[in-house]
Short mmCIF file of C-alpha atoms in Angstrom, two decimals:
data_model
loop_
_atom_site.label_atom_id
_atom_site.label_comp_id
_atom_site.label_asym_id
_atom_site.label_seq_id
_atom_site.Cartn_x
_atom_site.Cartn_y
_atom_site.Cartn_z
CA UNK A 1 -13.17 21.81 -9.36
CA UNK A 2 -11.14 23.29 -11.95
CA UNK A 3 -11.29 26.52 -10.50
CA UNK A 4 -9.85 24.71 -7.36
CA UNK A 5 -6.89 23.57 -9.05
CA UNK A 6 -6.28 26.76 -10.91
CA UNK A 7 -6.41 28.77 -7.33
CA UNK A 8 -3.75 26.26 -6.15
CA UNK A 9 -1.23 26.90 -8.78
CA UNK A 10 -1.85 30.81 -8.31
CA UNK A 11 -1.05 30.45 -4.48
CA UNK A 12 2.77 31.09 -4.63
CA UNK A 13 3.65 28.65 -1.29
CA UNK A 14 1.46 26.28 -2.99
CA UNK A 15 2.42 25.94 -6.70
CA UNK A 16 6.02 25.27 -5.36
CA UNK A 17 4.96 22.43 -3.21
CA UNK A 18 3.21 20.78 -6.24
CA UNK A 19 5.89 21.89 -8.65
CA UNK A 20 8.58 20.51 -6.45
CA UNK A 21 5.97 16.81 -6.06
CA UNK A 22 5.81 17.11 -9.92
CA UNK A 23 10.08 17.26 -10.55
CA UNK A 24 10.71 14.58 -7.49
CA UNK A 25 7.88 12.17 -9.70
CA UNK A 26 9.72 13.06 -12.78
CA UNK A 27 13.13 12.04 -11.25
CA UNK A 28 11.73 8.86 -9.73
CA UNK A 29 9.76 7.81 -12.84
CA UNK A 30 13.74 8.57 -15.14
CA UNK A 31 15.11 6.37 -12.53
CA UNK A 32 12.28 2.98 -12.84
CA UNK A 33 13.97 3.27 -16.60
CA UNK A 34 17.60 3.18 -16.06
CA UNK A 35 19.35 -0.58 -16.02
CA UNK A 36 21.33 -1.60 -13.74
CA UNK A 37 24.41 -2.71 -14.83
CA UNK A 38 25.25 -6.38 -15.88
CA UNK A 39 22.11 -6.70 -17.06
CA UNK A 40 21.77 -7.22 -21.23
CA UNK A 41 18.57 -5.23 -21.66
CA UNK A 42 17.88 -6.64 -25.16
CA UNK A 43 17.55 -9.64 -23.57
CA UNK A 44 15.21 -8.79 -21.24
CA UNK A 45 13.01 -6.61 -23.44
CA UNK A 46 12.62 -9.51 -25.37
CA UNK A 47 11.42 -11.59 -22.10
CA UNK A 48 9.30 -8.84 -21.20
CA UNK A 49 7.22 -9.19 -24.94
CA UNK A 50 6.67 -13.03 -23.15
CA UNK A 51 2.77 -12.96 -22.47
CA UNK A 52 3.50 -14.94 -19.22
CA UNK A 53 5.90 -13.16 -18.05
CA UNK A 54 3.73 -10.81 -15.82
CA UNK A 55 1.80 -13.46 -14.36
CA UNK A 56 5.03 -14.59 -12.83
CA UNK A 57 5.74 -14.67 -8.74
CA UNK A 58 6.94 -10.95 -8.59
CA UNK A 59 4.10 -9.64 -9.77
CA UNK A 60 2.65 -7.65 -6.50
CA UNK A 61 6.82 -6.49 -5.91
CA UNK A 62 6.18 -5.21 -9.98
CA UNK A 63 3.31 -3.24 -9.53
CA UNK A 64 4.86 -1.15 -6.19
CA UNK A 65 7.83 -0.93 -8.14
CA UNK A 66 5.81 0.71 -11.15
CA UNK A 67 7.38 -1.91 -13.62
CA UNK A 68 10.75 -1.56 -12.68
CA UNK A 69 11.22 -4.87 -11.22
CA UNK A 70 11.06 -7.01 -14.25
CA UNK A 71 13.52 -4.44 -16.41
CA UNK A 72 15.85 -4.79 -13.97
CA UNK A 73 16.62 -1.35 -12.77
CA UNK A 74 18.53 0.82 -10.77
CA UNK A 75 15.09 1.30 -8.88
CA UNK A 76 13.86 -1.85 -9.25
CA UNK A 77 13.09 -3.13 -5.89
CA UNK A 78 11.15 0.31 -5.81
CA UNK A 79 9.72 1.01 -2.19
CA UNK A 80 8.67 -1.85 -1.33
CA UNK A 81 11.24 -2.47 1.16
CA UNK A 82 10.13 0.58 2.83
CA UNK A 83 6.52 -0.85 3.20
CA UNK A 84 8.14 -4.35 4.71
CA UNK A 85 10.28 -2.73 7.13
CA UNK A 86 6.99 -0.05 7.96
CA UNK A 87 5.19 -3.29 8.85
CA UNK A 88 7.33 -5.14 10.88
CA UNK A 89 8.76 -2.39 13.16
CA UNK A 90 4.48 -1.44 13.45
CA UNK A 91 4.50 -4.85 14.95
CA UNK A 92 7.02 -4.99 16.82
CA UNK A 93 5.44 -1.86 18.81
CA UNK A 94 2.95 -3.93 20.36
CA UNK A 95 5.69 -6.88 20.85
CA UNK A 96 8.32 -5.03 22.49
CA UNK A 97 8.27 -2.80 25.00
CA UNK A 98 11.08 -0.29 24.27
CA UNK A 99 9.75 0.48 21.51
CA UNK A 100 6.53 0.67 22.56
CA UNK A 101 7.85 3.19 24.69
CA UNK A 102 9.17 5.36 21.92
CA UNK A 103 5.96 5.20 20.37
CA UNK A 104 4.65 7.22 23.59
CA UNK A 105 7.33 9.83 23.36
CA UNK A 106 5.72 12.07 21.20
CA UNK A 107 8.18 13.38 18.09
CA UNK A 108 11.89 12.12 19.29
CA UNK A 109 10.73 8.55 19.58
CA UNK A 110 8.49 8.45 16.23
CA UNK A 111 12.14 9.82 14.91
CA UNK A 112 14.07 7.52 16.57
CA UNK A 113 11.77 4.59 15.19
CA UNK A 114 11.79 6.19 11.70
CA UNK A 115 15.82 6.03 11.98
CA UNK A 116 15.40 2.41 12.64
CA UNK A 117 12.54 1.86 9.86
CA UNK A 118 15.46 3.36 7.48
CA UNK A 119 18.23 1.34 8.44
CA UNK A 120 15.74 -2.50 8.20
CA UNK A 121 14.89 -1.05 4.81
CA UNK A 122 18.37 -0.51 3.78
CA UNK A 123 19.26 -4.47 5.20
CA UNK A 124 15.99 -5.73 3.48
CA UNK A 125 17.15 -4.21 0.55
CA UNK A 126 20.24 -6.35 0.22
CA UNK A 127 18.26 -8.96 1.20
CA UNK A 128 15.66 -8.62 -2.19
CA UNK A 129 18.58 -7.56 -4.39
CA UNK A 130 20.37 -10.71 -3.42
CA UNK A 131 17.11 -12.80 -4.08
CA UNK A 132 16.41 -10.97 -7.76
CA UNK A 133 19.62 -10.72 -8.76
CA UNK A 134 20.04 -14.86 -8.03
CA UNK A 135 16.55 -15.45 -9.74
CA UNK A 136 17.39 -13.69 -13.08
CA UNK A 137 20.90 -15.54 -12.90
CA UNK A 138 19.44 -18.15 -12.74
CA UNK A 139 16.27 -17.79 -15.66
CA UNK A 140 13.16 -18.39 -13.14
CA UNK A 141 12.58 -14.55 -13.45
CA UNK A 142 10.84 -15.04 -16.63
CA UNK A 143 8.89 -18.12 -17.06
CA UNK A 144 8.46 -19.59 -20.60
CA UNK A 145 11.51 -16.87 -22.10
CA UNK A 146 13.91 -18.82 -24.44
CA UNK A 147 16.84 -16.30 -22.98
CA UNK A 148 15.57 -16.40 -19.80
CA UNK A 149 19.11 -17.34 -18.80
CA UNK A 150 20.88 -14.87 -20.89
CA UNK A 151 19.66 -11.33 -18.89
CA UNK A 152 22.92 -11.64 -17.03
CA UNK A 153 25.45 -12.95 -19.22
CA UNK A 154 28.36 -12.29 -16.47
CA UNK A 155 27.88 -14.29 -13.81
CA UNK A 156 31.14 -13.18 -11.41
CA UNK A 157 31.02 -12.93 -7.89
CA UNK A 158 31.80 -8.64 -8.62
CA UNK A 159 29.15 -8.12 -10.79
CA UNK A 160 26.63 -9.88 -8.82
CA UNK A 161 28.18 -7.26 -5.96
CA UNK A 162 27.59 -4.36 -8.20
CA UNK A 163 24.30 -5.24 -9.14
CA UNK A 164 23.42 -5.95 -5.49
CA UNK A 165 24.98 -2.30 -4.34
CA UNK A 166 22.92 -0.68 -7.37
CA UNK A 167 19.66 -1.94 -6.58
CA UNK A 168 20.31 -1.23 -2.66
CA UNK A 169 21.14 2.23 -3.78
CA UNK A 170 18.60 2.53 -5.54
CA UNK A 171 16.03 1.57 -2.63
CA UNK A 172 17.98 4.49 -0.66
CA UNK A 173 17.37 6.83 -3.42
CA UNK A 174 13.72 6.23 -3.57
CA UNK A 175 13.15 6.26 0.33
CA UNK A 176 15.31 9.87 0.41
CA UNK A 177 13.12 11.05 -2.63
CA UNK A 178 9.70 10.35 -0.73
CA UNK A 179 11.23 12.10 2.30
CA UNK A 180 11.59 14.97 0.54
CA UNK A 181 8.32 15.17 -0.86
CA UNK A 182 6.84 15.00 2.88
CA UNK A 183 8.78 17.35 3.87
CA UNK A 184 8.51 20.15 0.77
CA UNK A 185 6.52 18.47 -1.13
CA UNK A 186 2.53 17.79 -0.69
CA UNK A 187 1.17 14.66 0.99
CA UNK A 188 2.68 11.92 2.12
CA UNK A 189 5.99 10.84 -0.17
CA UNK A 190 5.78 7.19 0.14
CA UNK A 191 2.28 7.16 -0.33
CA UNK A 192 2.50 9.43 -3.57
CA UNK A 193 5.90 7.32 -4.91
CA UNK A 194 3.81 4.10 -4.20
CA UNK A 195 0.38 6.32 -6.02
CA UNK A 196 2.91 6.88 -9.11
CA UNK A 197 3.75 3.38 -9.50
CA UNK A 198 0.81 1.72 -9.62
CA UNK A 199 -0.75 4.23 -12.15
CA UNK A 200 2.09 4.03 -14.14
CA UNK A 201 0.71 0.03 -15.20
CA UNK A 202 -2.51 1.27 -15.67
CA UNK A 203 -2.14 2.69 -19.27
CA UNK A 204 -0.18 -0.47 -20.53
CA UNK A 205 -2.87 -2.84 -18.70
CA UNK A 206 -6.05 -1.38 -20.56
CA UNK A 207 -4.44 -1.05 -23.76
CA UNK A 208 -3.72 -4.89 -23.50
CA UNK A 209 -6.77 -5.49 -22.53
CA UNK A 210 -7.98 -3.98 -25.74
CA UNK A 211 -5.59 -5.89 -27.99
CA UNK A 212 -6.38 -8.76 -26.30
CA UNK A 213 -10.35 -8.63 -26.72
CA UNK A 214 -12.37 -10.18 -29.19
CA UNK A 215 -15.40 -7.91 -30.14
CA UNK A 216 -15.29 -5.12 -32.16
CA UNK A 217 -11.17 -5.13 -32.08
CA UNK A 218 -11.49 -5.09 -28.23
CA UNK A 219 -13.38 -2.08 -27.62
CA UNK A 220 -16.51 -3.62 -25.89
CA UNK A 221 -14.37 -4.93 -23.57
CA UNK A 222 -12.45 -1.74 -23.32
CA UNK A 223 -15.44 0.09 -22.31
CA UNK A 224 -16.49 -2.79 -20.08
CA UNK A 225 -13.48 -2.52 -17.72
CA UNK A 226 -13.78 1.18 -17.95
CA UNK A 227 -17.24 0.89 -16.90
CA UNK A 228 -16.59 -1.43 -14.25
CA UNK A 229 -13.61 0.55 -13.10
CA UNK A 230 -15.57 3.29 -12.40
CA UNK A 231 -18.01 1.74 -10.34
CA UNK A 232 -14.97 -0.19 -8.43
CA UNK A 233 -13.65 2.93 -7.60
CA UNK A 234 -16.86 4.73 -6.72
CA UNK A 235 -17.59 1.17 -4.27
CA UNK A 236 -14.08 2.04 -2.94
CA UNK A 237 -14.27 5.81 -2.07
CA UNK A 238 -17.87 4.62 -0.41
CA UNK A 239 -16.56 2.37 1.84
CA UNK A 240 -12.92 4.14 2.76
CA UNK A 241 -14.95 7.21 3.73
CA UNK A 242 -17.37 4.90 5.77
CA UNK A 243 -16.89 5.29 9.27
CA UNK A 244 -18.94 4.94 12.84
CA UNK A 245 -18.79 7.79 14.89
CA UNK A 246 -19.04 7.18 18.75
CA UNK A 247 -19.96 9.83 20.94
CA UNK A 248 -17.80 11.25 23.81
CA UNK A 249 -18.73 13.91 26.49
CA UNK A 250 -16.42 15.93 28.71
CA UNK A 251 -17.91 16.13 31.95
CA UNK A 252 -16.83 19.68 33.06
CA UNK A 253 -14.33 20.97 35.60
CA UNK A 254 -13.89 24.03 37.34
CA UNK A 255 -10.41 25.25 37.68
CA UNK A 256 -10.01 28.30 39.89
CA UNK A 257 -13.03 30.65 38.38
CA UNK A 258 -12.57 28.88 34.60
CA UNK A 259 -14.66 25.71 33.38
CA UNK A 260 -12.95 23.68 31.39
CA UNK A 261 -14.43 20.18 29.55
CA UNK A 262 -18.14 20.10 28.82
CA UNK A 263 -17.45 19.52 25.44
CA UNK A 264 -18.42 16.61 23.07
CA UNK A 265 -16.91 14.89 20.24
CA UNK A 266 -16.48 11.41 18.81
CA UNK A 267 -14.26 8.33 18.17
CA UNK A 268 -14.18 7.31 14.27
CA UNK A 269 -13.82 4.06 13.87
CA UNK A 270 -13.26 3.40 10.08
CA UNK A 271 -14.91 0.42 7.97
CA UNK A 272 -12.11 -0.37 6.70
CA UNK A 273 -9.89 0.32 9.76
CA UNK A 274 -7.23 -1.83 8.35
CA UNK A 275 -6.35 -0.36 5.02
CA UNK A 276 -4.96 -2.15 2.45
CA UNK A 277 -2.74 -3.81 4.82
CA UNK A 278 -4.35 -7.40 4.90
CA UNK A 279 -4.20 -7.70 1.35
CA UNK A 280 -0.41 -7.12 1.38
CA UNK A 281 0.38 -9.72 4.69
CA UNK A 282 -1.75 -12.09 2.51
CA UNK A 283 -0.49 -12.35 -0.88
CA UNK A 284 2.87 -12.11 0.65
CA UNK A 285 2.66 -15.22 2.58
CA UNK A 286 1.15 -16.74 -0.46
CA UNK A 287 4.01 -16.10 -2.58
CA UNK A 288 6.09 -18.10 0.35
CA UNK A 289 5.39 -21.92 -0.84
CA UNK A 290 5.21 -20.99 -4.50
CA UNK A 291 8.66 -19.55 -3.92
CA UNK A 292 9.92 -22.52 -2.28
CA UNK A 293 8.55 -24.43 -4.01
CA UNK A 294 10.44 -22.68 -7.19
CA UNK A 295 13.87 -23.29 -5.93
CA UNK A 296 13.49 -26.82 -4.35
CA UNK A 297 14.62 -29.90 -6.43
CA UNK A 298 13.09 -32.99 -7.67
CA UNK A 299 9.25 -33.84 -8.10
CA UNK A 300 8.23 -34.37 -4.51
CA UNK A 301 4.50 -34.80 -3.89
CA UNK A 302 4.42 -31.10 -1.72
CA UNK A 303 5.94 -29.73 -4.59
CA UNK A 304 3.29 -30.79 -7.22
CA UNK A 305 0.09 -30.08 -5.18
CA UNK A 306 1.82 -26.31 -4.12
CA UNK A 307 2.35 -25.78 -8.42
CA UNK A 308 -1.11 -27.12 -8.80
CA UNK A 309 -3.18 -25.05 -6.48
CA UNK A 310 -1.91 -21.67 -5.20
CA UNK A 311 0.43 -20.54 -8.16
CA UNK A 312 -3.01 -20.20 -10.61
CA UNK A 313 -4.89 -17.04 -9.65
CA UNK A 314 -8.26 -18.60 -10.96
CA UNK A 315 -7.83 -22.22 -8.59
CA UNK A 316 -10.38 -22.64 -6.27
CA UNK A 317 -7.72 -23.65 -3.80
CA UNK A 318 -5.56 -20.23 -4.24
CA UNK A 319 -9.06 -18.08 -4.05
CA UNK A 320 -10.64 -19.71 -0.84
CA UNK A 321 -7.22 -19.67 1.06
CA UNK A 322 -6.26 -16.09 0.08
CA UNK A 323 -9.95 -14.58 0.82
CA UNK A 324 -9.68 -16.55 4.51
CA UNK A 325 -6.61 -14.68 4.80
CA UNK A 326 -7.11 -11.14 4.03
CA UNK A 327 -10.00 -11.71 6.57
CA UNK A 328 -7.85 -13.15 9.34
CA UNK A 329 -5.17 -10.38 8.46
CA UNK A 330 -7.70 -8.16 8.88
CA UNK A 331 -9.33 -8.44 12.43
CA UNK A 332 -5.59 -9.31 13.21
CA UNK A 333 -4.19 -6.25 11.92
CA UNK A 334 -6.72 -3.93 13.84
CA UNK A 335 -6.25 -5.88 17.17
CA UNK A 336 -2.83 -4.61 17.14
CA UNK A 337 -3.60 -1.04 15.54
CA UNK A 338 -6.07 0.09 18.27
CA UNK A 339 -6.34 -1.01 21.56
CA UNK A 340 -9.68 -0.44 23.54
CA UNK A 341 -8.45 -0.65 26.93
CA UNK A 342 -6.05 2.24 26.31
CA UNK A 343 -8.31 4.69 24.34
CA UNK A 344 -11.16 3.81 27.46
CA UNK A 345 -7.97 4.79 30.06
CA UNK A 346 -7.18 7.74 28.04
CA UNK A 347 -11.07 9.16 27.88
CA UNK A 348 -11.35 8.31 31.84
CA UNK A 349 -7.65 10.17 32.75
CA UNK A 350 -9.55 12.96 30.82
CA UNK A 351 -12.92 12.76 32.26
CA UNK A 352 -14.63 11.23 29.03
CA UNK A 353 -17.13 9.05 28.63
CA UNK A 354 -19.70 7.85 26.27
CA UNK A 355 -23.19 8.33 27.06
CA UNK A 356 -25.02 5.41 28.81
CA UNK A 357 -21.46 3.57 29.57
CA UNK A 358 -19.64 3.41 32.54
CA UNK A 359 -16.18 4.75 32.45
CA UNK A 360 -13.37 1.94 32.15
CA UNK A 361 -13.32 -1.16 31.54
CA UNK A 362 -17.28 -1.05 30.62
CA UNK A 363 -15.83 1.26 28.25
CA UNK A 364 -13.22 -1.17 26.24
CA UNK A 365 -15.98 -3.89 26.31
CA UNK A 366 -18.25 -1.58 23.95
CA UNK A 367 -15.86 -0.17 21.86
CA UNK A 368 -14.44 -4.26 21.14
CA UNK A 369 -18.05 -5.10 20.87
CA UNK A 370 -18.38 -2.06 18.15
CA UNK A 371 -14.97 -3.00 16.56
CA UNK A 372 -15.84 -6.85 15.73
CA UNK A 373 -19.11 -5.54 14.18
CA UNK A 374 -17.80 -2.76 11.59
CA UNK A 375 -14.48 -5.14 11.20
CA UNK A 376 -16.72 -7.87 9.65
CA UNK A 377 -18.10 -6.16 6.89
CA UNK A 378 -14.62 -3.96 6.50
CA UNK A 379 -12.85 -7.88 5.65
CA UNK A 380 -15.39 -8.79 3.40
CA UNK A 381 -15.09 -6.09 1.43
CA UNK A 382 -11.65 -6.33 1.62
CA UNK A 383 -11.44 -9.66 0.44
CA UNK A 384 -13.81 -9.37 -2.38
CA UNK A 385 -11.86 -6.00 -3.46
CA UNK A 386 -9.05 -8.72 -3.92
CA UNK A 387 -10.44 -10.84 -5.74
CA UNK A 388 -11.74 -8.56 -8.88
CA UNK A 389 -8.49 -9.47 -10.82
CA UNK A 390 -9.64 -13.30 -10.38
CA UNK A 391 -13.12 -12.16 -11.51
CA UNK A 392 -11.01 -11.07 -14.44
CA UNK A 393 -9.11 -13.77 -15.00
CA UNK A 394 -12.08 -15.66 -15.86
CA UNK A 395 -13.91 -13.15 -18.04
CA UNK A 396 -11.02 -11.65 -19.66
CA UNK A 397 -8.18 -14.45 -19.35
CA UNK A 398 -5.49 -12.18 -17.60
CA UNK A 399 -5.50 -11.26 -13.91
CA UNK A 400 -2.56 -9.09 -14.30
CA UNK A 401 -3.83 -6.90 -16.93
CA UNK A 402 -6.74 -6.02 -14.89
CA UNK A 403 -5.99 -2.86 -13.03
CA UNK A 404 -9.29 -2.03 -11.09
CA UNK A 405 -9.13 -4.41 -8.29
CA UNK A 406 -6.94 -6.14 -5.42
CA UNK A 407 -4.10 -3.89 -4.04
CA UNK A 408 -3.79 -1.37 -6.52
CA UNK A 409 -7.30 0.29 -6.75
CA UNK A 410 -6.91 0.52 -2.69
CA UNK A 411 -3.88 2.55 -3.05
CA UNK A 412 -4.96 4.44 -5.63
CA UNK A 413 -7.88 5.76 -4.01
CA UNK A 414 -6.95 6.04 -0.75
CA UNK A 415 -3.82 8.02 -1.42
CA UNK A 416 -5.68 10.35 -3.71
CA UNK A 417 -8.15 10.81 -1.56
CA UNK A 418 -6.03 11.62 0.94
CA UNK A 419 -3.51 13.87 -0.93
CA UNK A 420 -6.83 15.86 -1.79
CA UNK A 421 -7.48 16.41 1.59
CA UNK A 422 -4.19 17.56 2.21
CA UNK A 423 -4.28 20.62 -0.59
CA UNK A 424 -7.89 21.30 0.25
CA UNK A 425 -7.20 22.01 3.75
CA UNK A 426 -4.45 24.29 2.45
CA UNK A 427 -6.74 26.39 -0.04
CA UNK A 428 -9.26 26.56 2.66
CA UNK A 429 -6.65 28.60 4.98
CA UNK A 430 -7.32 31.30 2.30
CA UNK A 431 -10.28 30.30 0.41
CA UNK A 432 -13.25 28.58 1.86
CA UNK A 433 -14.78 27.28 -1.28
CA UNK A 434 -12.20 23.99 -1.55
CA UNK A 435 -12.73 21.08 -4.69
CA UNK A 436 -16.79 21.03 -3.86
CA UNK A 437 -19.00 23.49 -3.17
#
């Protein structure tokens, strides 16, 4: 494997892709550091020491924005804007039609959709910025910080403005600076800046996982979440490789004196066909009452029972409602990701068909029939990915500090799993031998 990586750094096309991936990570990482201005950093340095403080609404916005979000930074809303305005116009495909049609234009519409991805990522953008600059004006950023209220000491209609402008910028920045990865760069940019961020918590999380334990200064239970990290993220790889293959055969066809067809091949259909997808749709619309909740007055009785039971992580409330989600998300999610009825049209324009089903709609009845089955065990496993940093919460007594689990661990290994097929298929245009032999 090592020999792998040394080969890619001596391929000369190659070691500037990865150099140029290594600067654009450097730049973004500079920028998650860099306060935005009318922002008194002392102040919220000293918020950030608060033990509570991560455990706070923002936390899922935190992690994709590599810790950015609670400093206040120029990059602070990070990319997740990007991913919100990915998801909704992937939605809106199946909703309406134009753009449905764009979809089926091959590279000019997925350009033209991209163009429009940019500019609802630029308006959500303002939209966040408006909603975290208000929140830390107003001291619900940080809950239990004595100067909670202090982190923006001028509260003028211009600052507010500038901060606004700076963290919208920012957002811009970070969705030109994943462009440019997938474009000179290797993998996917988003997918790498979003990679980046995540792992960036992880060395902070362990180590206060280690301050915080209780047995031999906090090493057992150092090496326990090691431990169980590495079996998370061998369960992980398992199932995102898992897929069922369905056969398809090419009836041939003779074209002047050529056949052509004849041919097989297969339909994967993924375990986990959604990705990490559900997980996101669900804690999202989670955070919704909590965050109403947050900024409506008085004591009602709504109020109460929503700060009661889903703003704790460890309620039995919060855990049976977001695991029902993330499976609801899920089957939802691949309803509108892959449509039977067209892949069956598709395979009978082409003269495909699987063996021992009729062509058509016989077709899109099996391959619904297969997709329920493999989406079941796919949304378990999602939702019991999710809930490792609850597991945690009650063994270790903080959620957030617990990187293996939920969101992040699904990221983590599907991006790098999928960067590595990216500079393995490169070596293999030269070399044969790849990462394994």
């Amino acid at each position: 494997m090592l020999t792998a990586f040394a080969r890619a750094f001596r391929t000369p096309d190659l070691r500037k892709k990865l150099l140029f991936t290594l600067a654009i990570i450097v730049v973004y990482r500079i920028g998650t550091h860099i306060p935005i201005p009318g922002v008194d950093y002392k102040n919220v340095q000293q918020c950030m020491d608060v033990a509570s403080s991560n455990r706070g609404l923002f936390s899922l916005i935190n992690m994709f924005s590599g810790g950015a979000l609670l400093q206040i930074t120029i990059f602070a809303l990070g990319i997740m804007p990007y991913i919100t305005a990915s998801i909704i116009l992937q939605l809106l495909t199946v909703v309406i039609p134009r753009l449905e049609a764009l979809k089926k234009e091959g590279q000019a519409g997925t350009a033209k959709i991209t163009q429009y991805t940019r500019y609802l990522t630029v308006a959500l953008a303002i939209l966040q910025g408006t909603g975290l600059v208000a929140t830390a004006r107003s001291g619900a950023l940080f809950s239990g910080c004595p100067v909670a209220s202090q982190i923006v000491p001028d509260q003028s209609i211009f600052t507010t403005i500038t901060m606004v402008v700076t963290m919208t910028a920012g957002t811009g920045v970070v969705m030109w600076l994943g462009e440019l990865i997938t474009d000179r760069g290797i993998g996917n940019g988003m997918s790498i800046l979003m990679f980046i961020s995540i792992a960036a918590t992880f060395p902070s999380a362990l180590w206060a996982i280690k301050l915080q334990g209780k047995l031999a200064g906090g090493w057992i239970e150092f090496g326990t979440v090691i431990a169980v990290g590495l079996v998370m993220v061998g369960l992980v790889v398992f199932v995102e490789q898992a897929q069922r293959r369905i056969p398809v055969q090419y009836a041939k066809r003779m074209i002047g004196r050529r056949s052509y067809g004849g041919t097989s091949t297969y339909i994967p259909l993924k375990v986990n066909q959604a990705g990490v997808i559900p997980v996101i749709f669900a804690s999202s619309l989670l955070y919704i009452p909590s965050l109403i909740a947050q900024f409506s007055g008085g004591n009602s009785g709504w109020k109460t029972w929503v700060q009661n039971n889903l703003t704790k992580g460890d309620h039995p409330v919060y855990v049976a409602t977001y695991f029902l989600l993330i499976v609801f998300f899920a089957f939802f999610y691949v309803a509108i990701s892959f449509n039977p009825e067209e892949v069956a049209d598709n395979m009978k324009k082409y003269g495909g068909f699987i063996p021992g089903i009729r062509a058509g709609r016989p077709t899109a009845e099996y391959l619904s029939y297969v997709l329920n089955r493999i989406t079941w065990p796919g949304s378990l496993y999602l939702g019991l990915i999710a809930l490792v940093p609850t597991m945690a919460l009650v063994g270790f007594g903080a959620s957030q500090n617990f990187p293996f689990g939920g969101t992040s661990i699904l990221i983590i290994v599907g991006v790098g799993l999928e960067t590595v097929k990216q500079i393995e298929s490169q070596l293999q245009q030269r070399n044969y031998e790849g990462f394994l032999r």
